[in-house]
PDB file of C-alpha atoms in Angstrom:
ATOM      1  CA  MET A   1     127.532  44.475-117.389  1.00  0.00           C
ATOM      2  CA  THR A   2     126.382  43.225-113.999  1.00  0.00           C
ATOM      3  CA  GLN A   3     123.006  44.399-112.697  1.00  0.00           C
ATOM      4  CA  GLU A   4     123.932  43.640-109.099  1.00  0.00           C
ATOM      5  CA  ARG A   5     124.518  46.522-106.731  1.00  0.00           C
ATOM      6  CA  VAL A   6     127.961  48.032-107.193  1.00  0.00           C
ATOM      7  CA  THR A   7     129.902  48.094-103.913  1.00  0.00           C
ATOM      8  CA  VAL A   8     133.217  49.469-102.709  1.00  0.00           C
ATOM      9  CA  LYS A   9     134.610  46.004-103.322  1.00  0.00           C
ATOM     10  CA  THR A  10     133.452  46.246-106.934  1.00  0.00           C
ATOM     11  CA  PHE A  11     135.506  49.426-107.346  1.00  0.00           C
ATOM     12  CA  GLN A  12     138.609  47.718-106.023  1.00  0.00           C
ATOM     13  CA  GLU A  13     138.051  44.656-108.226  1.00  0.00           C
ATOM     14  CA  MET A  14     137.650  46.891-111.271  1.00  0.00           C
ATOM     15  CA  LYS A  15     141.042  48.466-110.619  1.00  0.00           C
ATOM     16  CA  ILE A  16     142.626  45.015-110.436  1.00  0.00           C
ATOM     17  CA  ARG A  17     140.964  44.009-113.721  1.00  0.00           C
ATOM     18  CA  HIS A  18     141.922  47.352-115.323  1.00  0.00           C
ATOM     19  CA  GLU A  19     138.259  48.190-115.949  1.00  0.00           C
ATOM     20  CA  THR A  20     137.549  51.922-116.014  1.00  0.00           C
ATOM     21  CA  ILE A  21     135.130  53.168-113.365  1.00  0.00           C
ATOM     22  CA  THR A  22     132.429  55.643-114.411  1.00  0.00           C
ATOM     23  CA  MET A  23     130.860  58.140-112.016  1.00  0.00           C
ATOM     24  CA  LEU A  24     128.499  61.081-112.333  1.00  0.00           C
ATOM     25  CA  THR A  25     126.817  63.414-109.892  1.00  0.00           C
ATOM     26  CA  ALA A  26     123.075  63.420-109.317  1.00  0.00           C
ATOM     27  CA  TYR A  27     120.969  65.431-106.912  1.00  0.00           C
ATOM     28  CA  ASP A  28     117.394  64.213-107.459  1.00  0.00           C
ATOM     29  CA  TYR A  29     115.297  61.105-108.077  1.00  0.00           C
ATOM     30  CA  PRO A  30     114.650  61.360-111.855  1.00  0.00           C
ATOM     31  CA  THR A  31     118.283  62.153-112.669  1.00  0.00           C
ATOM     32  CA  ALA A  32     119.464  59.296-110.455  1.00  0.00           C
ATOM     33  CA  ARG A  33     117.159  56.896-112.293  1.00  0.00           C
ATOM     34  CA  LEU A  34     118.534  57.969-115.676  1.00  0.00           C
ATOM     35  CA  VAL A  35     122.156  57.763-114.550  1.00  0.00           C
ATOM     36  CA  ASP A  36     121.617  54.406-112.866  1.00  0.00           C
ATOM     37  CA  ALA A  37     119.751  52.901-115.831  1.00  0.00           C
ATOM     38  CA  ASN A  38     122.583  53.769-118.208  1.00  0.00           C
ATOM     39  CA  GLY A  39     125.211  51.745-116.415  1.00  0.00           C
ATOM     40  CA  VAL A  40     127.161  54.339-114.445  1.00  0.00           C
ATOM     41  CA  ASP A  41     129.084  52.590-111.670  1.00  0.00           C
ATOM     42  CA  GLY A  42     128.871  55.260-109.007  1.00  0.00           C
ATOM     43  CA  ILE A  43     126.740  58.310-108.249  1.00  0.00           C
ATOM     44  CA  LEU A  44     128.187  61.105-106.155  1.00  0.00           C
ATOM     45  CA  VAL A  45     125.645  63.308-104.460  1.00  0.00           C
ATOM     46  CA  GLY A  46     128.118  66.159-104.385  1.00  0.00           C
ATOM     47  CA  ASP A  47     128.092  69.294-102.316  1.00  0.00           C
ATOM     48  CA  SER A  48     128.288  70.830-105.786  1.00  0.00           C
ATOM     49  CA  VAL A  49     124.511  70.788-105.357  1.00  0.00           C
ATOM     50  CA  GLY A  50     125.125  74.200-103.820  1.00  0.00           C
ATOM     51  CA  ASN A  51     126.428  75.634-107.090  1.00  0.00           C
ATOM     52  CA  VAL A  52     124.280  73.865-109.665  1.00  0.00           C
ATOM     53  CA  VAL A  53     120.948  73.386-107.887  1.00  0.00           C
ATOM     54  CA  LEU A  54     120.626  75.613-104.827  1.00  0.00           C
ATOM     55  CA  GLY A  55     122.012  78.831-106.286  1.00  0.00           C
ATOM     56  CA  TYR A  56     124.940  79.329-103.903  1.00  0.00           C
ATOM     57  CA  ASP A  57     128.174  80.913-105.089  1.00  0.00           C
ATOM     58  CA  SER A  58     130.218  77.999-103.717  1.00  0.00           C
ATOM     59  CA  THR A  59     129.847  74.702-101.904  1.00  0.00           C
ATOM     60  CA  LEU A  60     130.545  76.270 -98.515  1.00  0.00           C
ATOM     61  CA  PRO A  61     126.952  77.182 -97.497  1.00  0.00           C
ATOM     62  CA  VAL A  62     125.593  73.657 -98.081  1.00  0.00           C
ATOM     63  CA  THR A  63     124.312  72.084 -94.861  1.00  0.00           C
ATOM     64  CA  MET A  64     124.017  68.506 -93.645  1.00  0.00           C
ATOM     65  CA  ASP A  65     120.231  68.686 -93.765  1.00  0.00           C
ATOM     66  CA  GLU A  66     120.327  69.844 -97.384  1.00  0.00           C
ATOM     67  CA  MET A  67     122.698  67.026 -98.280  1.00  0.00           C
ATOM     68  CA  ILE A  68     120.573  64.438 -96.459  1.00  0.00           C
ATOM     69  CA  HIS A  69     117.525  65.632 -98.420  1.00  0.00           C
ATOM     70  CA  HIS A  70     119.234  65.209-101.791  1.00  0.00           C
ATOM     71  CA  VAL A  71     120.957  61.928-100.927  1.00  0.00           C
ATOM     72  CA  ARG A  72     117.609  60.430 -99.935  1.00  0.00           C
ATOM     73  CA  ALA A  73     116.131  61.334-103.308  1.00  0.00           C
ATOM     74  CA  VAL A  74     119.069  59.880-105.216  1.00  0.00           C
ATOM     75  CA  ALA A  75     119.093  56.699-103.144  1.00  0.00           C
ATOM     76  CA  ARG A  76     115.407  56.143-103.924  1.00  0.00           C
ATOM     77  CA  GLY A  77     116.171  56.390-107.639  1.00  0.00           C
ATOM     78  CA  THR A  78     119.144  54.039-107.654  1.00  0.00           C
ATOM     79  CA  ALA A  79     119.159  50.262-107.922  1.00  0.00           C
ATOM     80  CA  ARG A  80     122.679  49.461-109.173  1.00  0.00           C
ATOM     81  CA  ALA A  81     125.161  52.319-108.798  1.00  0.00           C
ATOM     82  CA  LEU A  82     127.156  52.903-105.636  1.00  0.00           C
ATOM     83  CA  VAL A  83     125.728  56.011-103.954  1.00  0.00           C
ATOM     84  CA  VAL A  84     128.416  58.209-102.382  1.00  0.00           C
ATOM     85  CA  ALA A  85     127.391  61.173-100.218  1.00  0.00           C
ATOM     86  CA  ASP A  86     129.597  64.248-100.072  1.00  0.00           C
ATOM     87  CA  MET A  87     130.289  65.469 -96.550  1.00  0.00           C
ATOM     88  CA  PRO A  88     129.664  69.248 -96.570  1.00  0.00           C
ATOM     89  CA  PHE A  89     131.867  71.958 -95.142  1.00  0.00           C
ATOM     90  CA  MET A  90     132.147  71.836 -91.333  1.00  0.00           C
ATOM     91  CA  SER A  91     130.450  68.440 -91.057  1.00  0.00           C
ATOM     92  CA  TYR A  92     133.774  66.710 -90.354  1.00  0.00           C
ATOM     93  CA  GLN A  93     136.406  69.402 -89.728  1.00  0.00           C
ATOM     94  CA  VAL A  94     135.557  70.252 -86.113  1.00  0.00           C
ATOM     95  CA  SER A  95     136.229  66.871 -84.524  1.00  0.00           C
ATOM     96  CA  VAL A  96     136.611  63.207 -85.347  1.00  0.00           C
ATOM     97  CA  GLU A  97     133.533  62.419 -83.263  1.00  0.00           C
ATOM     98  CA  GLU A  98     131.406  64.891 -85.212  1.00  0.00           C
ATOM     99  CA  ALA A  99     132.768  63.491 -88.483  1.00  0.00           C
ATOM    100  CA  VAL A 100     131.760  59.936 -87.591  1.00  0.00           C
ATOM    101  CA  ARG A 101     128.330  61.102 -86.490  1.00  0.00           C
ATOM    102  CA  SER A 102     127.775  63.057 -89.718  1.00  0.00           C
ATOM    103  CA  ALA A 103     128.982  60.204 -91.893  1.00  0.00           C
ATOM    104  CA  GLY A 104     126.697  57.796 -90.079  1.00  0.00           C
ATOM    105  CA  ARG A 105     123.657  59.949 -90.837  1.00  0.00           C
ATOM    106  CA  PHE A 106     124.227  59.514 -94.576  1.00  0.00           C
ATOM    107  CA  LEU A 107     124.002  55.728 -94.276  1.00  0.00           C
ATOM    108  CA  LYS A 108     121.395  55.528 -91.525  1.00  0.00           C
ATOM    109  CA  GLU A 109     119.018  58.311 -92.605  1.00  0.00           C
ATOM    110  CA  ALA A 110     119.663  58.800 -96.320  1.00  0.00           C
ATOM    111  CA  GLY A 111     120.518  55.372 -97.748  1.00  0.00           C
ATOM    112  CA  ALA A 112     124.016  56.111 -99.074  1.00  0.00           C
ATOM    113  CA  GLN A 113     126.583  53.313 -99.273  1.00  0.00           C
ATOM    114  CA  ALA A 114     129.648  55.496 -98.731  1.00  0.00           C
ATOM    115  CA  VAL A 115     130.769  59.049 -98.000  1.00  0.00           C
ATOM    116  CA  LYS A 116     133.377  61.343 -99.536  1.00  0.00           C
ATOM    117  CA  LEU A 117     135.431  63.964 -97.763  1.00  0.00           C
ATOM    118  CA  GLU A 118     138.069  66.425 -98.899  1.00  0.00           C
ATOM    119  CA  GLY A 119     141.562  66.684 -97.469  1.00  0.00           C
ATOM    120  CA  GLY A 120     144.939  64.992 -97.376  1.00  0.00           C
ATOM    121  CA  ALA A 121     147.176  63.568 -94.653  1.00  0.00           C
ATOM    122  CA  ASN A 122     145.783  65.966 -92.054  1.00  0.00           C
ATOM    123  CA  PHE A 123     142.420  64.226 -92.352  1.00  0.00           C
ATOM    124  CA  ALA A 124     143.788  60.678 -92.328  1.00  0.00           C
ATOM    125  CA  PRO A 125     142.795  60.166 -88.652  1.00  0.00           C
ATOM    126  CA  THR A 126     139.255  61.249 -89.532  1.00  0.00           C
ATOM    127  CA  VAL A 127     139.089  58.836 -92.459  1.00  0.00           C
ATOM    128  CA  LYS A 128     140.419  56.047 -90.240  1.00  0.00           C
ATOM    129  CA  ALA A 129     137.795  56.693 -87.554  1.00  0.00           C
ATOM    130  CA  ILE A 130     134.916  56.750 -90.029  1.00  0.00           C
ATOM    131  CA  VAL A 131     136.106  53.519 -91.648  1.00  0.00           C
ATOM    132  CA  ARG A 132     136.497  51.949 -88.216  1.00  0.00           C
ATOM    133  CA  ALA A 133     132.818  52.736 -87.645  1.00  0.00           C
ATOM    134  CA  GLY A 134     131.953  50.598 -90.689  1.00  0.00           C
ATOM    135  CA  ILE A 135     131.423  53.461 -93.123  1.00  0.00           C
ATOM    136  CA  PRO A 136     133.280  53.320 -96.478  1.00  0.00           C
ATOM    137  CA  VAL A 137     135.159  56.528 -97.289  1.00  0.00           C
ATOM    138  CA  MET A 138     136.202  58.017-100.625  1.00  0.00           C
ATOM    139  CA  GLY A 139     139.006  60.558-100.336  1.00  0.00           C
ATOM    140  CA  HIS A 140     139.404  63.757-102.367  1.00  0.00           C
ATOM    141  CA  ILE A 141     142.665  65.643-102.965  1.00  0.00           C
ATOM    142  CA  GLY A 142     144.013  68.176-105.427  1.00  0.00           C
ATOM    143  CA  LEU A 143     141.582  71.026-105.953  1.00  0.00           C
ATOM    144  CA  THR A 144     139.319  70.773-102.926  1.00  0.00           C
ATOM    145  CA  PRO A 145     136.477  73.301-103.352  1.00  0.00           C
ATOM    146  CA  GLN A 146     135.778  73.531 -99.626  1.00  0.00           C
ATOM    147  CA  SER A 147     139.299  74.967 -99.225  1.00  0.00           C
ATOM    148  CA  VAL A 148     138.943  77.426-102.106  1.00  0.00           C
ATOM    149  CA  ASN A 149     139.663  80.420 -99.871  1.00  0.00           C
ATOM    150  CA  GLN A 150     142.825  78.802 -98.577  1.00  0.00           C
ATOM    151  CA  LEU A 151     143.925  77.737-102.063  1.00  0.00           C
ATOM    152  CA  GLY A 152     143.388  81.211-103.473  1.00  0.00           C
ATOM    153  CA  GLY A 153     140.812  80.158-106.049  1.00  0.00           C
ATOM    154  CA  TYR A 154     139.933  77.269-108.323  1.00  0.00           C
ATOM    155  CA  LYS A 155     143.400  76.401-109.615  1.00  0.00           C
ATOM    156  CA  VAL A 156     145.237  73.308-110.823  1.00  0.00           C
ATOM    157  CA  GLN A 157     147.125  71.729-107.926  1.00  0.00           C
ATOM    158  CA  GLY A 158     150.504  69.946-107.954  1.00  0.00           C
ATOM    159  CA  LYS A 159     152.285  71.902-110.676  1.00  0.00           C
ATOM    160  CA  ASP A 160     155.433  72.556-108.616  1.00  0.00           C
ATOM    161  CA  LEU A 161     157.687  70.163-106.727  1.00  0.00           C
ATOM    162  CA  GLU A 162     156.429  71.049-103.263  1.00  0.00           C
ATOM    163  CA  THR A 163     152.717  70.658-103.993  1.00  0.00           C
ATOM    164  CA  ALA A 164     153.262  67.619-106.230  1.00  0.00           C
ATOM    165  CA  THR A 165     155.138  65.698-103.531  1.00  0.00           C
ATOM    166  CA  ARG A 166     152.535  66.770-100.973  1.00  0.00           C
ATOM    167  CA  LEU A 167     149.739  65.323-103.119  1.00  0.00           C
ATOM    168  CA  VAL A 168     151.587  62.005-103.440  1.00  0.00           C
ATOM    169  CA  HIS A 169     152.020  61.953 -99.658  1.00  0.00           C
ATOM    170  CA  ASP A 170     148.350  62.862 -99.148  1.00  0.00           C
ATOM    171  CA  ALA A 171     147.177  60.075-101.455  1.00  0.00           C
ATOM    172  CA  LYS A 172     149.299  57.514 -99.624  1.00  0.00           C
ATOM    173  CA  ALA A 173     148.055  58.719 -96.247  1.00  0.00           C
ATOM    174  CA  ILE A 174     144.402  58.534 -97.263  1.00  0.00           C
ATOM    175  CA  GLU A 175     144.929  55.039 -98.676  1.00  0.00           C
ATOM    176  CA  LYS A 176     146.652  53.894 -95.479  1.00  0.00           C
ATOM    177  CA  ALA A 177     143.790  55.322 -93.421  1.00  0.00           C
ATOM    178  CA  GLY A 178     141.415  52.892 -95.149  1.00  0.00           C
ATOM    179  CA  ALA A 179     139.737  54.836 -97.945  1.00  0.00           C
ATOM    180  CA  PHE A 180     138.382  52.603-100.722  1.00  0.00           C
ATOM    181  CA  ALA A 181     139.012  55.173-103.500  1.00  0.00           C
ATOM    182  CA  ILE A 182     140.237  58.718-103.966  1.00  0.00           C
ATOM    183  CA  VAL A 183     139.158  61.586-106.214  1.00  0.00           C
ATOM    184  CA  LEU A 184     141.930  63.540-107.943  1.00  0.00           C
ATOM    185  CA  GLU A 185     140.616  66.940-109.015  1.00  0.00           C
ATOM    186  CA  CYS A 186     142.491  69.369-111.265  1.00  0.00           C
ATOM    187  CA  VAL A 187     145.812  67.556-111.023  1.00  0.00           C
ATOM    188  CA  PRO A 188     148.337  67.445-113.917  1.00  0.00           C
ATOM    189  CA  ARG A 189     147.822  64.223-115.869  1.00  0.00           C
ATOM    190  CA  GLU A 190     151.426  63.078-115.372  1.00  0.00           C
ATOM    191  CA  LEU A 191     151.153  63.451-111.606  1.00  0.00           C
ATOM    192  CA  ALA A 192     147.754  61.762-111.568  1.00  0.00           C
ATOM    193  CA  GLU A 193     149.283  58.811-113.418  1.00  0.00           C
ATOM    194  CA  ILE A 194     152.090  58.526-110.873  1.00  0.00           C
ATOM    195  CA  ILE A 195     149.608  58.614-107.983  1.00  0.00           C
ATOM    196  CA  THR A 196     147.313  56.088-109.674  1.00  0.00           C
ATOM    197  CA  GLN A 197     150.155  53.644-110.248  1.00  0.00           C
ATOM    198  CA  SER A 198     151.383  54.006-106.671  1.00  0.00           C
ATOM    199  CA  LEU A 199     148.053  53.185-105.034  1.00  0.00           C
ATOM    200  CA  THR A 200     146.214  49.910-104.572  1.00  0.00           C
ATOM    201  CA  ILE A 201     142.887  51.752-104.350  1.00  0.00           C
ATOM    202  CA  PRO A 202     141.186  53.297-107.401  1.00  0.00           C
ATOM    203  CA  THR A 203     141.642  56.933-108.373  1.00  0.00           C
ATOM    204  CA  ILE A 204     138.686  58.816-109.832  1.00  0.00           C
ATOM    205  CA  GLY A 205     139.753  61.729-111.974  1.00  0.00           C
ATOM    206  CA  ILE A 206     138.078  65.027-112.720  1.00  0.00           C
ATOM    207  CA  GLY A 207     140.426  67.225-114.670  1.00  0.00           C
ATOM    208  CA  ALA A 208     143.232  64.757-113.950  1.00  0.00           C
ATOM    209  CA  GLY A 209     143.805  63.041-117.291  1.00  0.00           C
ATOM    210  CA  ALA A 210     143.033  59.613-118.694  1.00  0.00           C
ATOM    211  CA  ALA A 211     145.400  57.534-116.561  1.00  0.00           C
ATOM    212  CA  CYS A 212     143.104  57.505-113.526  1.00  0.00           C
ATOM    213  CA  ASP A 213     141.183  54.335-112.736  1.00  0.00           C
ATOM    214  CA  GLY A 214     137.896  56.146-113.279  1.00  0.00           C
ATOM    215  CA  GLN A 215     136.321  59.421-114.333  1.00  0.00           C
ATOM    216  CA  ILE A 216     133.615  61.635-112.870  1.00  0.00           C
ATOM    217  CA  LEU A 217     131.809  64.733-114.122  1.00  0.00           C
ATOM    218  CA  VAL A 218     129.081  66.977-112.749  1.00  0.00           C
ATOM    219  CA  ILE A 219     125.916  65.917-114.594  1.00  0.00           C
ATOM    220  CA  HIS A 220     124.910  69.514-115.334  1.00  0.00           C
ATOM    221  CA  ASP A 221     128.265  70.131-117.035  1.00  0.00           C
ATOM    222  CA  LEU A 222     128.011  66.935-119.083  1.00  0.00           C
ATOM    223  CA  LEU A 223     124.520  67.880-120.277  1.00  0.00           C
ATOM    224  CA  GLY A 224     125.370  71.495-121.034  1.00  0.00           C
ATOM    225  CA  VAL A 225     122.652  72.842-118.741  1.00  0.00           C
ATOM    226  CA  SER A 226     124.540  75.815-117.346  1.00  0.00           C
ATOM    227  CA  GLU A 227     124.419  79.175-119.069  1.00  0.00           C
ATOM    228  CA  LYS A 228     127.912  79.843-117.805  1.00  0.00           C
ATOM    229  CA  GLY A 229     131.064  78.457-119.369  1.00  0.00           C
ATOM    230  CA  THR A 230     132.357  75.027-118.356  1.00  0.00           C
ATOM    231  CA  PRO A 231     135.869  74.212-117.100  1.00  0.00           C
ATOM    232  CA  LYS A 232     138.536  73.052-119.547  1.00  0.00           C
ATOM    233  CA  PHE A 233     138.330  69.453-118.331  1.00  0.00           C
ATOM    234  CA  VAL A 234     134.604  69.141-119.089  1.00  0.00           C
ATOM    235  CA  LYS A 235     133.218  67.632-122.279  1.00  0.00           C
ATOM    236  CA  CYS A 236     129.609  68.576-123.001  1.00  0.00           C
ATOM    237  CA  TYR A 237     127.781  65.577-124.443  1.00  0.00           C
ATOM    238  CA  ALA A 238     124.624  67.649-124.992  1.00  0.00           C
ATOM    239  CA  GLU A 239     123.596  71.304-125.135  1.00  0.00           C
ATOM    240  CA  LEU A 240     120.431  71.247-123.052  1.00  0.00           C
ATOM    241  CA  HIS A 241     120.609  74.895-122.052  1.00  0.00           C
ATOM    242  CA  GLN A 242     119.633  76.013-125.548  1.00  0.00           C
ATOM    243  CA  ILE A 243     117.077  73.227-125.957  1.00  0.00           C
ATOM    244  CA  ILE A 244     115.407  74.152-122.660  1.00  0.00           C
ATOM    245  CA  THR A 245     115.522  77.855-123.498  1.00  0.00           C
ATOM    246  CA  ASP A 246     113.867  77.256-126.867  1.00  0.00           C
ATOM    247  CA  ALA A 247     111.193  75.009-125.359  1.00  0.00           C
ATOM    248  CA  ILE A 248     110.242  77.540-122.669  1.00  0.00           C
ATOM    249  CA  GLY A 249     110.151  80.329-125.236  1.00  0.00           C
ATOM    250  CA  ALA A 250     107.862  78.279-127.501  1.00  0.00           C
ATOM    251  CA  PHE A 251     105.511  77.559-124.585  1.00  0.00           C
ATOM    252  CA  VAL A 252     105.233  81.226-123.638  1.00  0.00           C
ATOM    253  CA  HIS A 253     104.583  82.202-127.263  1.00  0.00           C
ATOM    254  CA  GLU A 254     101.875  79.562-127.843  1.00  0.00           C
ATOM    255  CA  VAL A 255     100.025  80.320-124.617  1.00  0.00           C
ATOM    256  CA  ARG A 256      99.952  84.030-125.353  1.00  0.00           C
ATOM    257  CA  ALA A 257      98.891  83.374-128.958  1.00  0.00           C
ATOM    258  CA  GLY A 258      96.075  81.045-127.897  1.00  0.00           C
ATOM    259  CA  LYS A 259      97.663  78.023-129.592  1.00  0.00           C
ATOM    260  CA  PHE A 260      98.104  76.018-126.379  1.00  0.00           C
ATOM    261  CA  PRO A 261      96.288  74.138-125.043  1.00  0.00           C
ATOM    262  CA  GLY A 262      94.521  72.748-128.095  1.00  0.00           C
ATOM    263  CA  ARG A 263      91.512  70.415-128.121  1.00  0.00           C
ATOM    264  CA  GLU A 264      93.895  67.451-128.094  1.00  0.00           C
ATOM    265  CA  HIS A 265      95.225  68.610-124.700  1.00  0.00           C
ATOM    266  CA  SER A 266      91.753  68.917-123.136  1.00  0.00           C
ATOM    267  CA  PHE A 267      89.124  66.619-121.589  1.00  0.00           C
ATOM    268  CA  THR A 268      85.335  66.358-122.129  1.00  0.00           C
ATOM    269  CA  ILE A 269      82.273  65.260-120.175  1.00  0.00           C
ATOM    270  CA  PRO A 270      79.171  63.536-121.590  1.00  0.00           C
ATOM    271  CA  PRO A 271      76.708  65.943-123.277  1.00  0.00           C
ATOM    272  CA  GLU A 272      73.885  64.876-120.937  1.00  0.00           C
ATOM    273  CA  THR A 273      75.933  65.815-117.890  1.00  0.00           C
ATOM    274  CA  LEU A 274      76.999  69.045-119.477  1.00  0.00           C
ATOM    275  CA  GLY A 275      73.381  69.941-120.197  1.00  0.00           C
ATOM    276  CA  ILE A 276      72.346  69.420-116.582  1.00  0.00           C
ATOM    277  CA  VAL A 277      75.322  71.444-115.329  1.00  0.00           C
ATOM    278  CA  ARG A 278      74.135  74.290-117.540  1.00  0.00           C
ATOM    279  CA  GLU A 279      70.575  73.950-116.171  1.00  0.00           C
ATOM    280  CA  ILE A 280      71.864  74.113-112.636  1.00  0.00           C
ATOM    281  CA  MET A 281      73.968  77.157-113.448  1.00  0.00           C
ATOM    282  CA  ALA A 282      70.850  78.737-114.938  1.00  0.00           C
ATOM    283  CA  GLY A 283      68.960  78.231-111.672  1.00  0.00           C
ATOM    284  CA  ALA A 284      67.406  74.747-111.917  1.00  0.00           C
ATOM    285  CA  ASP A 285      66.306  73.221-108.591  1.00  0.00           C
ATOM    286  CA  VAL A 286      68.330  70.041-108.018  1.00  0.00           C
ATOM    287  CA  GLU A 287      66.199  68.970-105.019  1.00  0.00           C
ATOM    288  CA  LYS A 288      62.959  69.312-106.976  1.00  0.00           C
ATOM    289  CA  ASP A 289      64.068  67.071-109.856  1.00  0.00           C
ATOM    290  CA  ARG A 290      66.460  64.846-107.902  1.00  0.00           C
ATOM    291  CA  GLU A 291      65.552  61.573-109.686  1.00  0.00           C
ATOM    292  CA  ARG A 292      66.352  62.894-113.171  1.00  0.00           C
ATOM    293  CA  TYR A 293      69.690  64.295-112.056  1.00  0.00           C
ATOM    294  CA  ARG A 294      70.553  61.046-110.232  1.00  0.00           C
ATOM    295  CA  GLU A 295      70.009  59.009-113.398  1.00  0.00           C
ATOM    296  CA  VAL A 296      72.509  61.108-115.288  1.00  0.00           C
TER     297      VAL A 296
END
């Protein structure tokens, strides 16, 4: 496994060599370091930060400034993986000019190497303009959380003929606009396979089956951190929620029972110094016996 920085070109070369691309989300420095050190090819600083870190009910309230803050932290913790910044709701929908400006901030101010935006053929001109500005773009079609109100909820997309053909058209349009890869979220595996085989750019699946060129999961889902249930397409590789719960409970119990901290968790000072501190607390005159105190 190469230790050189993964680039958008690396993603495209991996598709040609039929090497599966691995991606995870990260939202802070320590998590980014762990993900990066374990060989993940790409880190998405997703607007999912709104749900899993910031306490929002959806991704919609997440702002550019919040995203910039988290992307900076992840970029500082990453040496190898490609860092992709998610463009939040209303950072690119108003105008192409605003989209280019927002995308540029992620590279210029936050240290990302690419951006991701949701939407199909209707956003192809936006993708094209951002790419023309020298900013790599990852597309995202299928279930697009920023359009959850329009979609009527978090549902699998492309199950009927009309929506399936639209997704194929969207994927082709985003590829033609210059995107270097495209996320397929909550798409039937058969349709995802057709789209993957029809594109020259990599597909990154999340709830889209094994035929995609790569896979991505939200790190909190993978680690089993959430107390809520996880989607069908998620595999929990750990159950940290219970481990964390037990650890916090043990801490509270030991503190209240006087078991923590123990002597092994404490520090000491030399007896001579301690004796003088006690003399001073008892009213000793430091100025009067300055030489003795100075020696200690």
